[in-house]
PDB file of C-alpha atoms in Angstrom:
ATOM      1  CA  MET A   1     -35.488  19.337 -72.652  1.00 45.00           C
ATOM      2  CA  LYS A   2     -33.774  16.793 -70.654  1.00 43.00           C
ATOM      3  CA  ASN A   3     -30.570  17.000 -72.628  1.00 46.00           C
ATOM      4  CA  THR A   4     -30.369  20.901 -72.569  1.00 42.00           C
ATOM      5  CA  MET A   5     -30.507  20.652 -68.611  1.00 41.00           C
ATOM      6  CA  ALA A   6     -28.111  18.306 -68.640  1.00 43.00           C
ATOM      7  CA  ILE A   7     -25.682  20.314 -70.811  1.00 41.00           C
ATOM      8  CA  PHE A   8     -26.585  23.401 -68.448  1.00 41.00           C
ATOM      9  CA  LEU A   9     -26.044  21.563 -65.277  1.00 42.00           C
ATOM     10  CA  LEU A  10     -22.651  20.069 -66.463  1.00 42.00           C
ATOM     11  CA  LEU A  11     -21.547  23.446 -67.674  1.00 41.00           C
ATOM     12  CA  PHE A  12     -22.660  24.967 -64.295  1.00 40.00           C
ATOM     13  CA  LEU A  13     -20.409  22.245 -62.365  1.00 39.00           C
ATOM     14  CA  SER A  14     -17.592  22.786 -64.691  1.00 39.00           C
ATOM     15  CA  GLY A  15     -17.761  26.780 -63.981  1.00 40.00           C
ATOM     16  CA  LEU A  16     -18.018  25.860 -60.187  1.00 36.00           C
ATOM     17  CA  ASN A  17     -15.032  23.654 -60.489  1.00 35.00           C
ATOM     18  CA  THR A  18     -13.038  26.389 -62.171  1.00 29.00           C
ATOM     19  CA  SER A  19     -13.588  28.722 -59.674  1.00 28.00           C
ATOM     20  CA  TRP A  20     -12.711  26.734 -56.766  1.00 26.00           C
ATOM     21  CA  ALA A  21      -9.544  26.458 -58.751  1.00 26.00           C
ATOM     22  CA  GLN A  22      -9.074  29.921 -58.897  1.00 29.00           C
ATOM     23  CA  SER A  23      -9.954  30.821 -55.253  1.00 31.00           C
ATOM     24  CA  GLY A  24      -7.478  28.221 -54.223  1.00 42.00           C
ATOM     25  CA  LYS A  25      -4.693  30.701 -55.879  1.00 59.00           C
ATOM     26  CA  MET A  26      -6.467  33.731 -55.150  1.00 77.00           C
ATOM     27  CA  ASP A  27      -4.648  33.570 -51.626  1.00 90.00           C
ATOM     28  CA  ARG A  28      -1.248  34.466 -53.356  1.00 96.00           C
ATOM     29  CA  ILE A  29      -0.107  37.665 -54.909  1.00 97.00           C
ATOM     30  CA  PHE A  30       2.458  37.665 -57.437  1.00 98.00           C
ATOM     31  CA  GLN A  31       3.334  38.959 -60.938  1.00 97.00           C
ATOM     32  CA  PRO A  32       4.227  36.596 -63.894  1.00 98.00           C
ATOM     33  CA  GLU A  33       7.959  38.164 -63.700  1.00 98.00           C
ATOM     34  CA  ASP A  34       8.101  36.881 -60.217  1.00 98.00           C
ATOM     35  CA  LYS A  35       7.167  33.197 -61.392  1.00 98.00           C
ATOM     36  CA  HIS A  36      10.130  33.466 -64.178  1.00 98.00           C
ATOM     37  CA  ILE A  37      12.699  34.753 -61.728  1.00 99.00           C
ATOM     38  CA  ALA A  38      12.004  31.801 -59.008  1.00 99.00           C
ATOM     39  CA  GLU A  39      12.253  29.240 -61.972  1.00 98.00           C
ATOM     40  CA  ASP A  40      15.145  30.716 -63.496  1.00 98.00           C
ATOM     41  CA  LYS A  41      16.992  30.925 -60.330  1.00 99.00           C
ATOM     42  CA  LEU A  42      15.879  27.257 -59.091  1.00 99.00           C
ATOM     43  CA  ASN A  43      16.859  25.807 -62.670  1.00 98.00           C
ATOM     44  CA  LEU A  44      20.193  27.678 -62.435  1.00 98.00           C
ATOM     45  CA  PHE A  45      21.192  26.571 -59.034  1.00 98.00           C
ATOM     46  CA  SER A  46      19.692  23.005 -59.206  1.00 97.00           C
ATOM     47  CA  LEU A  47      23.092  22.492 -60.573  1.00 95.00           C
ATOM     48  CA  LYS A  48      24.636  23.211 -57.192  1.00 97.00           C
ATOM     49  CA  SER A  49      22.368  21.607 -55.184  1.00 97.00           C
ATOM     50  CA  SER A  50      25.179  19.561 -53.637  1.00 98.00           C
ATOM     51  CA  LEU A  51      26.718  22.738 -52.078  1.00 98.00           C
ATOM     52  CA  PRO A  52      26.386  23.325 -48.679  1.00 98.00           C
ATOM     53  CA  ILE A  53      23.215  25.705 -47.809  1.00 98.00           C
ATOM     54  CA  SER A  54      25.264  28.432 -46.467  1.00 97.00           C
ATOM     55  CA  GLU A  55      27.112  28.304 -49.696  1.00 98.00           C
ATOM     56  CA  LEU A  56      24.171  28.335 -51.590  1.00 98.00           C
ATOM     57  CA  ILE A  57      22.367  30.948 -49.929  1.00 99.00           C
ATOM     58  CA  THR A  58      25.280  33.302 -50.769  1.00 98.00           C
ATOM     59  CA  GLN A  59      25.558  32.611 -54.193  1.00 99.00           C
ATOM     60  CA  ILE A  60      21.552  33.293 -54.565  1.00 99.00           C
ATOM     61  CA  GLY A  61      21.947  36.282 -52.730  1.00 99.00           C
ATOM     62  CA  LEU A  62      24.475  37.658 -54.872  1.00 99.00           C
ATOM     63  CA  SER A  63      22.231  36.755 -58.031  1.00 99.00           C
ATOM     64  CA  PHE A  64      19.869  39.724 -56.549  1.00 99.00           C
ATOM     65  CA  LEU A  65      22.585  42.211 -56.467  1.00 99.00           C
ATOM     66  CA  GLY A  66      20.973  45.372 -57.874  1.00 99.00           C
ATOM     67  CA  THR A  67      17.322  44.429 -57.279  1.00 99.00           C
ATOM     68  CA  PRO A  68      15.514  47.483 -56.055  1.00 99.00           C
ATOM     69  CA  TYR A  69      14.850  48.262 -52.342  1.00 99.00           C
ATOM     70  CA  VAL A  70      11.264  48.596 -52.041  1.00 98.00           C
ATOM     71  CA  ALA A  71       9.473  48.492 -48.449  1.00 97.00           C
ATOM     72  CA  ALA A  72       6.208  47.336 -47.234  1.00 94.00           C
ATOM     73  CA  THR A  73       5.779  44.932 -49.961  1.00 96.00           C
ATOM     74  CA  LEU A  74       3.978  42.526 -47.851  1.00 97.00           C
ATOM     75  CA  GLU A  75       1.178  44.846 -46.788  1.00 96.00           C
ATOM     76  CA  ASN A  76      -2.019  43.835 -48.313  1.00 95.00           C
ATOM     77  CA  GLY A  77      -4.690  43.825 -45.543  1.00 96.00           C
ATOM     78  CA  LEU A  78      -5.676  41.407 -42.656  1.00 97.00           C
ATOM     79  CA  GLU A  79      -6.476  38.564 -44.745  1.00 96.00           C
ATOM     80  CA  GLU A  80      -2.584  38.197 -45.304  1.00 98.00           C
ATOM     81  CA  LYS A  81      -2.298  36.852 -48.880  1.00 98.00           C
ATOM     82  CA  LEU A  82       1.125  35.271 -49.702  1.00 98.00           C
ATOM     83  CA  VAL A  83       2.907  38.062 -51.604  1.00 98.00           C
ATOM     84  CA  ILE A  84       5.552  36.621 -53.491  1.00 98.00           C
ATOM     85  CA  ASN A  85       7.909  39.473 -55.153  1.00 99.00           C
ATOM     86  CA  LEU A  86      11.289  38.680 -56.291  1.00 99.00           C
ATOM     87  CA  ARG A  87      11.315  42.041 -58.221  1.00 99.00           C
ATOM     88  CA  GLU A  88      11.324  44.568 -55.413  1.00 98.00           C
ATOM     89  CA  LEU A  89      12.676  43.312 -51.692  1.00 99.00           C
ATOM     90  CA  ASP A  90      13.593  44.972 -48.263  1.00 98.00           C
ATOM     91  CA  CYS A  91      15.903  43.538 -45.907  1.00 98.00           C
ATOM     92  CA  THR A  92      13.915  40.854 -44.509  1.00 98.00           C
ATOM     93  CA  THR A  93      11.961  39.516 -47.694  1.00 99.00           C
ATOM     94  CA  PHE A  94      15.739  39.466 -49.128  1.00 99.00           C
ATOM     95  CA  VAL A  95      16.475  37.208 -46.544  1.00 99.00           C
ATOM     96  CA  GLU A  96      13.528  35.190 -46.594  1.00 99.00           C
ATOM     97  CA  ASN A  97      13.522  34.652 -50.326  1.00 99.00           C
ATOM     98  CA  CYS A  98      17.111  33.703 -50.366  1.00 99.00           C
ATOM     99  CA  LEU A  99      16.847  30.841 -47.404  1.00 99.00           C
ATOM    100  CA  ALA A 100      13.498  29.980 -49.524  1.00 99.00           C
ATOM    101  CA  LEU A 101      15.063  29.252 -52.837  1.00 99.00           C
ATOM    102  CA  ALA A 102      18.246  27.753 -51.214  1.00 99.00           C
ATOM    103  CA  ARG A 103      15.989  25.166 -49.427  1.00 99.00           C
ATOM    104  CA  THR A 104      13.744  24.447 -52.898  1.00 99.00           C
ATOM    105  CA  VAL A 105      17.039  23.641 -54.803  1.00 99.00           C
ATOM    106  CA  LYS A 106      18.599  21.520 -51.737  1.00 99.00           C
ATOM    107  CA  LEU A 107      14.883  19.669 -51.826  1.00 98.00           C
ATOM    108  CA  GLU A 108      16.057  19.165 -55.343  1.00 98.00           C
ATOM    109  CA  LYS A 109      12.995  21.139 -56.837  1.00 98.00           C
ATOM    110  CA  THR A 110      12.655  23.674 -59.454  1.00 97.00           C
ATOM    111  CA  ASP A 111       9.128  24.369 -59.646  1.00 98.00           C
ATOM    112  CA  PHE A 112       7.129  27.776 -58.435  1.00 98.00           C
ATOM    113  CA  GLU A 113       4.822  25.987 -56.148  1.00 98.00           C
ATOM    114  CA  SER A 114       7.465  24.256 -54.082  1.00 98.00           C
ATOM    115  CA  PHE A 115       9.108  27.455 -53.580  1.00 99.00           C
ATOM    116  CA  SER A 116       5.871  29.209 -52.675  1.00 98.00           C
ATOM    117  CA  ALA A 117       5.549  26.401 -50.198  1.00 98.00           C
ATOM    118  CA  GLU A 118       8.721  27.077 -48.561  1.00 99.00           C
ATOM    119  CA  LEU A 119       8.375  30.573 -48.520  1.00 99.00           C
ATOM    120  CA  GLU A 120       5.317  30.284 -46.710  1.00 99.00           C
ATOM    121  CA  LYS A 121       6.628  27.765 -44.073  1.00 99.00           C
ATOM    122  CA  ILE A 122       9.521  30.452 -43.486  1.00 99.00           C
ATOM    123  CA  ARG A 123       7.675  33.582 -43.183  1.00 99.00           C
ATOM    124  CA  TYR A 124       4.817  32.347 -40.583  1.00 99.00           C
ATOM    125  CA  ARG A 125       4.429  31.370 -37.141  1.00 98.00           C
ATOM    126  CA  ASP A 126       4.953  27.370 -37.287  1.00 98.00           C
ATOM    127  CA  GLY A 127       4.477  27.836 -41.255  1.00 98.00           C
ATOM    128  CA  ILE A 128       0.937  28.406 -40.996  1.00 98.00           C
ATOM    129  CA  ARG A 129      -0.673  31.565 -42.538  1.00 98.00           C
ATOM    130  CA  ASN A 130      -3.702  32.757 -40.534  1.00 96.00           C
ATOM    131  CA  GLN A 131      -3.881  36.269 -41.235  1.00 97.00           C
ATOM    132  CA  TYR A 132      -1.892  39.173 -40.685  1.00 98.00           C
ATOM    133  CA  PRO A 133      -0.677  38.510 -36.921  1.00 98.00           C
ATOM    134  CA  SER A 134       0.720  34.986 -38.062  1.00 98.00           C
ATOM    135  CA  ARG A 135       3.403  36.605 -39.702  1.00 99.00           C
ATOM    136  CA  LEU A 136       6.748  36.607 -37.740  1.00 99.00           C
ATOM    137  CA  HIS A 137       6.855  40.276 -37.788  1.00 98.00           C
ATOM    138  CA  TYR A 138       9.851  40.422 -35.221  1.00 98.00           C
ATOM    139  CA  PHE A 139      13.332  38.896 -36.487  1.00 97.00           C
ATOM    140  CA  SER A 140      14.045  37.721 -32.866  1.00 95.00           C
ATOM    141  CA  GLU A 141      11.213  35.616 -33.102  1.00 97.00           C
ATOM    142  CA  TRP A 142      11.834  34.791 -36.708  1.00 98.00           C
ATOM    143  CA  ILE A 143      14.893  33.294 -36.055  1.00 97.00           C
ATOM    144  CA  HIS A 144      13.725  31.226 -32.922  1.00 96.00           C
ATOM    145  CA  ASN A 145      10.650  29.899 -34.937  1.00 98.00           C
ATOM    146  CA  ASN A 146      12.845  29.095 -38.008  1.00 98.00           C
ATOM    147  CA  GLN A 147      15.273  27.265 -35.257  1.00 96.00           C
ATOM    148  CA  LYS A 148      12.033  25.494 -33.781  1.00 97.00           C
ATOM    149  CA  LYS A 149      10.928  24.493 -37.799  1.00 98.00           C
ATOM    150  CA  GLY A 150      14.851  22.989 -38.339  1.00 97.00           C
ATOM    151  CA  PHE A 151      15.575  25.779 -41.123  1.00 98.00           C
ATOM    152  CA  VAL A 152      18.326  27.750 -39.239  1.00 98.00           C
ATOM    153  CA  SER A 153      20.208  27.206 -36.163  1.00 93.00           C
ATOM    154  CA  GLU A 154      20.560  30.169 -33.740  1.00 89.00           C
ATOM    155  CA  TRP A 155      24.125  30.765 -32.765  1.00 79.00           C
ATOM    156  CA  GLU A 156      24.302  31.127 -28.932  1.00 69.00           C
ATOM    157  CA  ASN A 157      27.168  33.240 -27.516  1.00 57.00           C
ATOM    158  CA  GLN A 158      27.866  31.796 -24.172  1.00 56.00           C
ATOM    159  CA  ASN A 159      29.680  34.695 -22.920  1.00 57.00           C
ATOM    160  CA  GLY A 160      27.254  36.970 -24.883  1.00 58.00           C
ATOM    161  CA  LYS A 161      24.649  39.322 -23.339  1.00 64.00           C
ATOM    162  CA  LYS A 162      20.814  37.819 -23.057  1.00 71.00           C
ATOM    163  CA  GLU A 163      18.647  40.545 -23.671  1.00 71.00           C
ATOM    164  CA  VAL A 164      15.352  40.679 -22.295  1.00 78.00           C
ATOM    165  CA  ARG A 165      13.615  44.104 -23.068  1.00 86.00           C
ATOM    166  CA  THR A 166      10.252  45.030 -23.582  1.00 94.00           C
ATOM    167  CA  ILE A 167       8.826  44.606 -27.241  1.00 97.00           C
ATOM    168  CA  ASN A 168       5.949  46.431 -28.085  1.00 98.00           C
ATOM    169  CA  PHE A 169       6.683  48.630 -30.835  1.00 98.00           C
ATOM    170  CA  MET A 170       3.913  47.727 -33.188  1.00 98.00           C
ATOM    171  CA  SER A 171       1.343  47.851 -30.820  1.00 98.00           C
ATOM    172  CA  THR A 172       2.589  51.209 -29.383  1.00 98.00           C
ATOM    173  CA  HIS A 173       2.977  52.614 -33.006  1.00 98.00           C
ATOM    174  CA  PRO A 174      -0.284  51.196 -34.825  1.00 98.00           C
ATOM    175  CA  GLU A 175      -0.306  54.389 -36.887  1.00 97.00           C
ATOM    176  CA  SER A 176       2.850  53.056 -38.779  1.00 96.00           C
ATOM    177  CA  TYR A 177       1.182  49.885 -39.506  1.00 97.00           C
ATOM    178  CA  PRO A 178      -1.781  49.912 -42.264  1.00 96.00           C
ATOM    179  CA  VAL A 179      -3.505  46.796 -41.100  1.00 97.00           C
ATOM    180  CA  LEU A 180      -3.177  47.694 -37.324  1.00 98.00           C
ATOM    181  CA  LYS A 181      -4.600  51.473 -38.296  1.00 96.00           C
ATOM    182  CA  GLY A 182      -7.554  49.914 -40.241  1.00 96.00           C
ATOM    183  CA  HIS A 183      -8.112  46.817 -37.824  1.00 98.00           C
ATOM    184  CA  PRO A 184      -7.571  48.095 -34.112  1.00 97.00           C
ATOM    185  CA  GLU A 185      -9.010  44.954 -32.861  1.00 97.00           C
ATOM    186  CA  VAL A 186      -5.914  43.234 -33.617  1.00 98.00           C
ATOM    187  CA  ILE A 187      -3.450  45.549 -31.903  1.00 98.00           C
ATOM    188  CA  PRO A 188      -4.443  43.170 -28.268  1.00 98.00           C
ATOM    189  CA  ILE A 189      -3.429  40.036 -30.360  1.00 98.00           C
ATOM    190  CA  LEU A 190      -0.222  41.552 -31.114  1.00 97.00           C
ATOM    191  CA  ALA A 191       0.495  42.948 -27.751  1.00 98.00           C
ATOM    192  CA  GLU A 192      -0.140  39.525 -26.327  1.00 98.00           C
ATOM    193  CA  GLN A 193       2.574  37.904 -28.823  1.00 98.00           C
ATOM    194  CA  GLU A 194       4.885  40.698 -27.752  1.00 98.00           C
ATOM    195  CA  LYS A 195       4.644  39.806 -24.288  1.00 97.00           C
ATOM    196  CA  GLY A 196       5.908  36.468 -25.008  1.00 96.00           C
ATOM    197  CA  LEU A 197       8.636  37.832 -27.338  1.00 95.00           C
ATOM    198  CA  THR A 198       9.561  39.898 -24.293  1.00 95.00           C
ATOM    199  CA  GLN A 199       9.707  36.739 -21.614  1.00 93.00           C
ATOM    200  CA  MET A 200      11.621  35.004 -24.208  1.00 90.00           C
ATOM    201  CA  GLY A 201      14.378  37.738 -24.780  1.00 88.00           C
ATOM    202  CA  PHE A 202      17.375  37.381 -27.431  1.00 88.00           C
ATOM    203  CA  GLN A 203      21.015  36.303 -27.067  1.00 86.00           C
ATOM    204  CA  TYR A 204      23.283  38.705 -28.949  1.00 89.00           C
ATOM    205  CA  PHE A 205      26.872  39.409 -29.633  1.00 89.00           C
ATOM    206  CA  SER A 206      27.367  42.981 -28.423  1.00 89.00           C
ATOM    207  CA  LYS A 207      29.215  45.575 -30.356  1.00 89.00           C
ATOM    208  CA  ASP A 208      31.823  45.803 -27.720  1.00 86.00           C
ATOM    209  CA  ASP A 209      32.605  42.631 -28.275  1.00 83.00           C
ATOM    210  CA  LEU A 210      33.438  42.384 -31.708  1.00 83.00           C
ATOM    211  CA  PRO A 211      36.695  39.877 -31.839  1.00 84.00           C
ATOM    212  CA  ASN A 212      34.464  37.211 -30.173  1.00 83.00           C
ATOM    213  CA  LEU A 213      31.706  37.798 -32.913  1.00 85.00           C
ATOM    214  CA  TYR A 214      34.086  37.491 -35.711  1.00 88.00           C
ATOM    215  CA  LYS A 215      35.398  34.133 -34.183  1.00 86.00           C
ATOM    216  CA  HIS A 216      31.513  32.954 -34.673  1.00 86.00           C
ATOM    217  CA  LEU A 217      30.750  34.318 -37.980  1.00 93.00           C
ATOM    218  CA  GLN A 218      30.800  32.515 -41.255  1.00 95.00           C
ATOM    219  CA  PRO A 219      29.858  33.183 -44.936  1.00 97.00           C
ATOM    220  CA  GLY A 220      25.961  32.224 -45.314  1.00 98.00           C
ATOM    221  CA  ASP A 221      24.952  33.471 -41.595  1.00 98.00           C
ATOM    222  CA  ILE A 222      21.812  35.467 -41.606  1.00 98.00           C
ATOM    223  CA  VAL A 223      22.324  38.091 -39.202  1.00 97.00           C
ATOM    224  CA  GLY A 224      20.110  40.948 -37.337  1.00 97.00           C
ATOM    225  CA  LEU A 225      21.386  43.989 -36.050  1.00 97.00           C
ATOM    226  CA  THR A 226      20.062  44.368 -32.529  1.00 96.00           C
ATOM    227  CA  SER A 227      18.430  47.710 -31.801  1.00 96.00           C
ATOM    228  CA  SER A 228      18.525  50.452 -29.259  1.00 95.00           C
ATOM    229  CA  VAL A 229      15.391  51.953 -30.473  1.00 96.00           C
ATOM    230  CA  GLU A 230      12.474  51.339 -27.285  1.00 96.00           C
ATOM    231  CA  GLY A 231      10.266  48.496 -27.871  1.00 97.00           C
ATOM    232  CA  LEU A 232      12.293  46.917 -30.844  1.00 97.00           C
ATOM    233  CA  ASP A 233      14.537  44.061 -31.335  1.00 96.00           C
ATOM    234  CA  VAL A 234      16.217  44.170 -34.464  1.00 97.00           C
ATOM    235  CA  ASN A 235      16.736  47.282 -36.732  1.00 97.00           C
ATOM    236  CA  HIS A 236      17.959  45.634 -39.884  1.00 98.00           C
ATOM    237  CA  THR A 237      18.981  42.285 -41.397  1.00 98.00           C
ATOM    238  CA  GLY A 238      21.141  40.748 -43.949  1.00 99.00           C
ATOM    239  CA  ILE A 239      23.849  37.847 -45.155  1.00 99.00           C
ATOM    240  CA  ILE A 240      27.271  37.670 -44.203  1.00 98.00           C
ATOM    241  CA  ILE A 241      29.781  37.103 -47.210  1.00 98.00           C
ATOM    242  CA  ARG A 242      33.668  36.885 -47.032  1.00 96.00           C
ATOM    243  CA  LYS A 243      35.662  39.524 -48.576  1.00 94.00           C
ATOM    244  CA  ASN A 244      39.164  40.345 -48.638  1.00 91.00           C
ATOM    245  CA  ASN A 245      39.454  38.398 -45.663  1.00 92.00           C
ATOM    246  CA  GLU A 246      36.718  40.261 -43.927  1.00 94.00           C
ATOM    247  CA  PHE A 247      32.758  40.006 -43.159  1.00 96.00           C
ATOM    248  CA  TYR A 248      30.932  42.005 -45.166  1.00 98.00           C
ATOM    249  CA  LEU A 249      26.778  42.431 -45.157  1.00 98.00           C
ATOM    250  CA  MET A 250      24.803  41.514 -48.279  1.00 99.00           C
ATOM    251  CA  HIS A 251      21.449  43.022 -47.777  1.00 99.00           C
ATOM    252  CA  ALA A 252      18.481  44.945 -49.372  1.00 99.00           C
ATOM    253  CA  SER A 253      19.694  48.609 -48.349  1.00 98.00           C
ATOM    254  CA  GLN A 254      17.271  51.603 -47.984  1.00 97.00           C
ATOM    255  CA  SER A 255      20.072  54.193 -48.320  1.00 96.00           C
ATOM    256  CA  GLY A 256      21.390  52.269 -50.909  1.00 97.00           C
ATOM    257  CA  ALA A 257      18.127  51.845 -52.641  1.00 98.00           C
ATOM    258  CA  LYS A 258      19.143  47.900 -53.806  1.00 98.00           C
ATOM    259  CA  VAL A 259      20.694  44.832 -53.003  1.00 99.00           C
ATOM    260  CA  MET A 260      24.450  45.574 -52.187  1.00 99.00           C
ATOM    261  CA  VAL A 261      26.951  44.211 -50.657  1.00 98.00           C
ATOM    262  CA  SER A 262      28.068  46.718 -47.709  1.00 98.00           C
ATOM    263  CA  GLU A 263      30.864  49.369 -48.612  1.00 96.00           C
ATOM    264  CA  GLY A 264      32.662  48.578 -45.513  1.00 96.00           C
ATOM    265  CA  PRO A 265      32.813  45.323 -43.328  1.00 96.00           C
ATOM    266  CA  ILE A 266      30.362  44.239 -41.066  1.00 96.00           C
ATOM    267  CA  GLY A 267      32.002  46.161 -37.952  1.00 93.00           C
ATOM    268  CA  ASP A 268      30.998  49.655 -39.686  1.00 95.00           C
ATOM    269  CA  PHE A 269      27.501  49.007 -38.695  1.00 96.00           C
ATOM    270  CA  LEU A 270      28.536  48.636 -35.045  1.00 93.00           C
ATOM    271  CA  LYS A 271      30.215  51.833 -34.494  1.00 91.00           C
ATOM    272  CA  PRO A 272      29.650  53.396 -31.260  1.00 87.00           C
ATOM    273  CA  GLN A 273      27.394  56.086 -32.257  1.00 88.00           C
ATOM    274  CA  SER A 274      25.155  53.519 -34.336  1.00 92.00           C
ATOM    275  CA  LYS A 275      21.535  52.608 -33.186  1.00 92.00           C
ATOM    276  CA  ASN A 276      22.754  49.196 -33.604  1.00 95.00           C
ATOM    277  CA  THR A 277      23.764  47.224 -30.314  1.00 94.00           C
ATOM    278  CA  GLY A 278      25.241  44.203 -31.536  1.00 93.00           C
ATOM    279  CA  ILE A 279      24.280  41.146 -33.858  1.00 94.00           C
ATOM    280  CA  ILE A 280      22.148  37.874 -33.709  1.00 93.00           C
ATOM    281  CA  ILE A 281      23.175  35.065 -35.795  1.00 94.00           C
ATOM    282  CA  ALA A 282      20.969  32.271 -37.563  1.00 95.00           C
ATOM    283  CA  ARG A 283      22.900  29.929 -39.415  1.00 96.00           C
ATOM    284  CA  PRO A 284      20.934  28.150 -42.359  1.00 98.00           C
ATOM    285  CA  VAL A 285      20.791  24.417 -42.038  1.00 97.00           C
ATOM    286  CA  PHE A 286      19.261  21.458 -43.940  1.00 96.00           C
TER     287      PHE A 286
END
């Protein structure tokens, strides 16, 4: 009887240990294919780990060309599990995954866990994931916070414009965000964060000053197209590449439905009639 009880207890404890191990990974969402894509790219680019990170992120970005554009892949509820989706990208997740892969390569790691850790550090405020409000939803804060972490350098235009505008798009449009619509108690938290962003402001190169912008751009720069939409900071993001001695935008395009290089140079996004007011630049550093 004692032996039976001992065996039962051992099995019970083993079961507990298994459940704990599983729960430790239950805070992530990914498919086996995502793991394969990440590890394939890490192994491929590990041979180029000596490259400057700006060149590395450019080459990694090019390896995603043709990947389908899918919006809102990170939305999974208030709990905010870490979503790792390399099969489908939007403009922000494209940039985040390229930077995370490049940093993992520079760290001379080729495993999925290391990549996941880098992605989490990049995506969340101060690298700490703690429910939905901890994600860096606004790209101006994404740049500012990742500069604080030492992952990018925000390129400041001494002659540029300092934009101090009211940032409140999310809190004033909660119906557009499933978590805010389902959890209205989160809206005041977002609103308080938006107040801080409004006070911080951001510096950008105006579309009226393109020659000055071109003097500062480099291939591998992460850029955000600043917005004229009330309450919003950035409309779109991507990575700068050089082609035919001009700068183009490599991005996950909603209109093109895939990751692609823009048909025209970056200046085409800054025409007078566009809703983009200029560009903010974040240069990857390592």
